[in-house]
Short mmCIF file of C-alpha atoms in Angstrom, two decimals:
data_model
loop_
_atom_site.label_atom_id
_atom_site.label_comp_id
_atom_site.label_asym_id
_atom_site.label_seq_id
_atom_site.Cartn_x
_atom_site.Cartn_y
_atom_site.Cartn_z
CA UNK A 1 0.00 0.00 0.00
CA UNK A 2 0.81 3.57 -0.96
CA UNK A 3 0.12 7.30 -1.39
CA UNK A 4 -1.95 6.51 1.92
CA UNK A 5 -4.24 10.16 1.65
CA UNK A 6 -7.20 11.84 4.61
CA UNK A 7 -9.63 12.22 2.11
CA UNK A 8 -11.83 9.25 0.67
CA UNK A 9 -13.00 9.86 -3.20
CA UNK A 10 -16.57 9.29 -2.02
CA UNK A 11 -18.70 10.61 0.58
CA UNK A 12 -20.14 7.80 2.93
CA UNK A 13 -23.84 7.02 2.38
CA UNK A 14 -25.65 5.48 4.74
CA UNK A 15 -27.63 3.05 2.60
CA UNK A 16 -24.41 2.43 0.45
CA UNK A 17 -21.55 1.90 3.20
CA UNK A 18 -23.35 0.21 6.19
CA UNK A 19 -24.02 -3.26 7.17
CA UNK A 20 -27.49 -4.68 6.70
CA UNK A 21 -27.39 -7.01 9.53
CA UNK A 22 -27.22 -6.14 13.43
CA UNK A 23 -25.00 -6.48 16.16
CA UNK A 24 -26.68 -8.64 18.86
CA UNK A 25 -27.16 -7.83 22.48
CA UNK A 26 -26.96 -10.23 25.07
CA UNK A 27 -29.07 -8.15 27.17
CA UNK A 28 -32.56 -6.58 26.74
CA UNK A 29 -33.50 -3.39 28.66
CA UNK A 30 -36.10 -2.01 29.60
CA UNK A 31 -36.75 1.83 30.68
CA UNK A 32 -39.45 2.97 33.63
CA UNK A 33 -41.31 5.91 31.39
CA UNK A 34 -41.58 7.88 34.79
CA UNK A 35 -38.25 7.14 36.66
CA UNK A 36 -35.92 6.26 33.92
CA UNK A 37 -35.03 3.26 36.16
CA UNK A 38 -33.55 0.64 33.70
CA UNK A 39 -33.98 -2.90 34.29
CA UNK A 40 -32.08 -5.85 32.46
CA UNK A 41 -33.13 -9.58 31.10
CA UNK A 42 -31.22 -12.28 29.13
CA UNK A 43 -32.18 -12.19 25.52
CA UNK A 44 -34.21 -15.17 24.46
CA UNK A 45 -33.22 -16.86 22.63
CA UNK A 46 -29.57 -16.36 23.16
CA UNK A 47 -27.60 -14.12 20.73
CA UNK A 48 -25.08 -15.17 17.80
CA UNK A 49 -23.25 -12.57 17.06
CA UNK A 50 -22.19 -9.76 19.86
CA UNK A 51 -19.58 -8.44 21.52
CA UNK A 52 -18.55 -6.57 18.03
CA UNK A 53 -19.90 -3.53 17.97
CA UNK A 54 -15.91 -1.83 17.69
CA UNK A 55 -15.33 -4.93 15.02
CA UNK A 56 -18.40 -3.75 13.19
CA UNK A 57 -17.45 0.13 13.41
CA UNK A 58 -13.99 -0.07 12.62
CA UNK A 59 -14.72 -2.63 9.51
CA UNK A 60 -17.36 -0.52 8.49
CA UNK A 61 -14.42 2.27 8.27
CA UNK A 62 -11.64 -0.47 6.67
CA UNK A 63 -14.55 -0.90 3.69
CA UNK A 64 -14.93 2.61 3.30
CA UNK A 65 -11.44 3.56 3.21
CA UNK A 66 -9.90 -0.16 0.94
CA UNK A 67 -12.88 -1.66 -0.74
CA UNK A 68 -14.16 -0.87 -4.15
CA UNK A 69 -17.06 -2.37 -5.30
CA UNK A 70 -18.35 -2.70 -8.79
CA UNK A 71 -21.89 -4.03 -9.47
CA UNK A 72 -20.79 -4.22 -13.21
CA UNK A 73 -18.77 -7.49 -12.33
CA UNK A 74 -20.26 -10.58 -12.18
CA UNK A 75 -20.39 -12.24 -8.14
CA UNK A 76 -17.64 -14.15 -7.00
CA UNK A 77 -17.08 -17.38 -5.42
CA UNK A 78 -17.25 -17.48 -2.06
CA UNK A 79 -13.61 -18.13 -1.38
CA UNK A 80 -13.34 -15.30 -3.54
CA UNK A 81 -14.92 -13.01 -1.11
CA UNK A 82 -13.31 -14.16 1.84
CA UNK A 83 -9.99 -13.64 0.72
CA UNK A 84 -10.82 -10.20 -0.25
CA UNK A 85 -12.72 -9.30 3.74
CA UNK A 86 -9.50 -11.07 4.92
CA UNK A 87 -7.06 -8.34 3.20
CA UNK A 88 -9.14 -5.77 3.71
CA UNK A 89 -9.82 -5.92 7.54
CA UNK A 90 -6.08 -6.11 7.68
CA UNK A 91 -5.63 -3.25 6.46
CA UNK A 92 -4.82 0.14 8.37
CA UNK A 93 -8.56 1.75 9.87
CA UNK A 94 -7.09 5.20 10.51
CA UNK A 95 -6.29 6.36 6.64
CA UNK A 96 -7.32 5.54 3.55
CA UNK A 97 -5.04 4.09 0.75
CA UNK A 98 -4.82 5.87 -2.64
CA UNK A 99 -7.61 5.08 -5.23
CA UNK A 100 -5.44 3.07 -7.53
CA UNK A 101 -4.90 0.62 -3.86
CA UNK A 102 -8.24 -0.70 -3.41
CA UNK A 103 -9.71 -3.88 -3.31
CA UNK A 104 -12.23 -4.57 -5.83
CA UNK A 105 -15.29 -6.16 -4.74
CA UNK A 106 -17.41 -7.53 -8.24
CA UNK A 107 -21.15 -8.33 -7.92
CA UNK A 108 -22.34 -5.04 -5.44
CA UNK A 109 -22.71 -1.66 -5.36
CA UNK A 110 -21.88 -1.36 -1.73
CA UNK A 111 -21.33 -3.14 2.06
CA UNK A 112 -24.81 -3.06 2.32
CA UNK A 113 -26.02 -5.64 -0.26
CA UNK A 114 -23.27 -7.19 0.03
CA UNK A 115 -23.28 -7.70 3.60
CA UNK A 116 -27.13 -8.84 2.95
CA UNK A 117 -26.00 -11.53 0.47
CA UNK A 118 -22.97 -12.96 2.55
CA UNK A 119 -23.68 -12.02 6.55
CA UNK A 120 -22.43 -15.33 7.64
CA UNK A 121 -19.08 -14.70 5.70
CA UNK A 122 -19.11 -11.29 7.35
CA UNK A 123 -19.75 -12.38 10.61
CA UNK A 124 -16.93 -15.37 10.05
CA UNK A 125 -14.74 -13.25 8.91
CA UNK A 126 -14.79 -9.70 10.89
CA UNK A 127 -12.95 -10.37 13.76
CA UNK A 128 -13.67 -11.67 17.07
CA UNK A 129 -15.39 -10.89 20.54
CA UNK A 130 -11.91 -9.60 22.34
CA UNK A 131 -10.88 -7.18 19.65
CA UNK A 132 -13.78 -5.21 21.13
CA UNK A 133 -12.41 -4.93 24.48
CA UNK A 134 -8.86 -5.17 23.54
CA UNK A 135 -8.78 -1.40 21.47
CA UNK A 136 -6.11 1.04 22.21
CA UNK A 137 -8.15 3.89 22.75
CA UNK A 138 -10.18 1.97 25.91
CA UNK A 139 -7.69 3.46 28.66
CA UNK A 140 -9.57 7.12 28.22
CA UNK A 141 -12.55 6.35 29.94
CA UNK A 142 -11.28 5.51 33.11
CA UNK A 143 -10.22 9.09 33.37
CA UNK A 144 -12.46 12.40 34.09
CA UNK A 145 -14.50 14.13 30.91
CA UNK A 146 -14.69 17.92 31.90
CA UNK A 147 -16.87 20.01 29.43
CA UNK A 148 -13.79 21.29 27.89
CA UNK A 149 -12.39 18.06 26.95
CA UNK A 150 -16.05 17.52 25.32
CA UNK A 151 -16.14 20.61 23.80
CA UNK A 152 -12.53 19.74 22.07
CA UNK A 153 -13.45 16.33 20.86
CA UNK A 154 -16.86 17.80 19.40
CA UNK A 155 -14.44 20.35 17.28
CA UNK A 156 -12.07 17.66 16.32
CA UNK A 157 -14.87 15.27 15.08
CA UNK A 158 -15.77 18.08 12.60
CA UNK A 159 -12.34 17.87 11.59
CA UNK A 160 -12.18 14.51 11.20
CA UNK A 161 -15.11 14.57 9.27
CA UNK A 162 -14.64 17.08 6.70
CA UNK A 163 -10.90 15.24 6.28
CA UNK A 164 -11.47 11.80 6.60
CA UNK A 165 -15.44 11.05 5.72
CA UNK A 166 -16.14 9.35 8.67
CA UNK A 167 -15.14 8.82 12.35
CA UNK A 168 -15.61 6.47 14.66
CA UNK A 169 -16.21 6.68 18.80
CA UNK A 170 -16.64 5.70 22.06
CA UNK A 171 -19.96 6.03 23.82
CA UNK A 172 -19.77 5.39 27.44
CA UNK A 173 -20.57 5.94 31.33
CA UNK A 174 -17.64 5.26 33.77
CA UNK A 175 -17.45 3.97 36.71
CA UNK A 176 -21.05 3.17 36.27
CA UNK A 177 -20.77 1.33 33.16
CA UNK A 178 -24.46 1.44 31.26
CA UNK A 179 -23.35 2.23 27.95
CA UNK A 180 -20.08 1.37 26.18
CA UNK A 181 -20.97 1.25 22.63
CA UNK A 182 -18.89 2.18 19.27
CA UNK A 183 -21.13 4.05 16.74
CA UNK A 184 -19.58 5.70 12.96
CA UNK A 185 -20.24 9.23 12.49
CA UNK A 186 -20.45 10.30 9.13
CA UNK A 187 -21.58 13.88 8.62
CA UNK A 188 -22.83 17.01 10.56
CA UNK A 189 -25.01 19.91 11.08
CA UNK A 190 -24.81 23.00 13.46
CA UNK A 191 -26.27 26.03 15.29
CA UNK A 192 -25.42 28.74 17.87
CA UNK A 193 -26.68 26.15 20.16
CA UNK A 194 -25.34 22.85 19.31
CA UNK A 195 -24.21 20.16 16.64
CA UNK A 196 -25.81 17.25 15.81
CA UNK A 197 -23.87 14.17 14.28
CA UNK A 198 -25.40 11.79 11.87
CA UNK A 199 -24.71 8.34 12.98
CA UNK A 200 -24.60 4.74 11.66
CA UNK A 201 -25.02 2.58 14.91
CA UNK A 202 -24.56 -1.40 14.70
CA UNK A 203 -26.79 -2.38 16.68
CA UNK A 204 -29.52 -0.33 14.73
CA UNK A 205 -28.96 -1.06 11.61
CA UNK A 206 -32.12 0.28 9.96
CA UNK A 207 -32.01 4.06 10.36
CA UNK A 208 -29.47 6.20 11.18
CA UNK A 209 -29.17 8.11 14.55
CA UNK A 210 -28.29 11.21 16.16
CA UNK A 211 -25.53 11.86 18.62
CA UNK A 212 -25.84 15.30 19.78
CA UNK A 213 -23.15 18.17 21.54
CA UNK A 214 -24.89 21.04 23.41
CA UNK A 215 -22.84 24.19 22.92
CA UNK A 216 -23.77 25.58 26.48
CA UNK A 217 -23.68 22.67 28.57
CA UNK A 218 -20.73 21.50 26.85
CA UNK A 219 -22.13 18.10 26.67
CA UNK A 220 -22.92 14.93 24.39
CA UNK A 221 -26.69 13.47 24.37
CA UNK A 222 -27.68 10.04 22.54
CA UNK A 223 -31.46 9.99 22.48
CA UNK A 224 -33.29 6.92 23.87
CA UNK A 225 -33.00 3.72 22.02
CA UNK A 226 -33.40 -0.18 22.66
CA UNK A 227 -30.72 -0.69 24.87
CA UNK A 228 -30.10 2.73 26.14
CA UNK A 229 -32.05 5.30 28.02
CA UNK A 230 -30.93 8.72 26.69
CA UNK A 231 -29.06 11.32 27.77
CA UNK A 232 -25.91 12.65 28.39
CA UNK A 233 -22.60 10.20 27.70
CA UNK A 234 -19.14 10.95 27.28
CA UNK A 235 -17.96 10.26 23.74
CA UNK A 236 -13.71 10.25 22.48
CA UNK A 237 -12.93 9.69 19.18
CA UNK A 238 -11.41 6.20 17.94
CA UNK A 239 -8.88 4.59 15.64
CA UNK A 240 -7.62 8.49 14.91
CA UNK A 241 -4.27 8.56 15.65
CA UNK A 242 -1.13 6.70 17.93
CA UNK A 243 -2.88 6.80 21.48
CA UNK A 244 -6.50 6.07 20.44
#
């Protein structure tokens, strides 16, 4: 690989460049409507495929960044297709190789359908349970997030954006650990009051979301959803650079 450049050839759709399948929870939650009080059951039946959501986002980035796909082509085999997810989730997820250095994918016009035609091979293939707790960047949220730090990482995801098409973070609570979730941004809108991120999130893989940064508060807020209850979260941006 060479010529490695910040700026992708294509801006990331979310129809296009997202998975069509989920990431599974283990758990199921529900939220009281009056108290917030969450409350937790095993999912039955059991899940297949969890403990991935940083797999998922950081693949989701490798594809954007290495893959090329061309619906012109007639489908491969399926050893094929493997070979090709093999090379390119080994491939660097913090810049993007020169246009010439991608990976041809024939058959689709995107991760999408071609995640819907071949999720087993996906799933197979992606990576495993521990490279979602084993990421480099996971030693930040043991520390404090002031509003300042917020207010800096909500400036340098709009830099990251407008450079590298997408970015990828870290939801999470700490000590009390009720969310610790990896979602990919992918493009952004703003006032006097706040910005609000648009949002591919694995484990809801039918819409896209909102993560939100209130200008005055100096604060993140990720609206209520299946497994969390909404509100405020602290948020650092991942695979960006040598500590994260």
């Amino acid at each position: 690989m060479t010529a490695l450049t910040e700026n992708p050839p294509h801006r990331f759709q979310f129809e296009r460049d997202t998975f069509a399948f989920a990431h599974e929870l283990v758990w199921k939650y529900h939220f009281d409507p009056v108290t917030g009080a969450m409350t937790t059951y095993m999912a039955d039946p059991p899940p297949t495929y969890y403990h991935r959501c940083f797999v998922m986002v950081r693949v989701t980035r490798q594809f954007f960044y290495h893959a090329r796909f061309e619906p012109e082509l007639p489908p491969a085999d399926e050893n094929t297709y493997r070979k090709l997810i093999r090379e390119i989730v080994a491939r660097n997820p913090r810049r993007a190789c020169a246009e010439s250095e991608r990976l041809a994918v024939p058959g689709y016009d995107g991760l999408r359908p071609f995640s819907a035609a071949h999720e087993s091979l996906l799933k197979a293939e992606c990576g495993a349970p521990w490279e979602s707790y084993f990421v480099r960047s996971h030693w930040r949220m043991i520390f404090p997030v002031w509003g300042r730090f917020q207010k800096g990482i909500a400036e340098k995801l709009k830099r990251a954006l407008r450079q590298r098409g997408v970015s990828l973070v870290h939801l999470f609570r700490f000590p009390r650990i009720t969310i610790n979730h990896g979602i990919v941004l992918y493009g952004f809108s703003e006032s006097a009051q706040q910005i609000e991120f648009e949002a591919y999130d694995p484990n809801l893989p039918a819409h896209p979301v909102k993560l939100v940064f209130d200008r005055e508060k100096k604060a993140f807020t990720f609206a209520p959803n299946i497994y969390w209850g909404g509100g405020v979260l602290s948020v650092t941006e991942i695979y960006c650079d040598w500590p994260y």
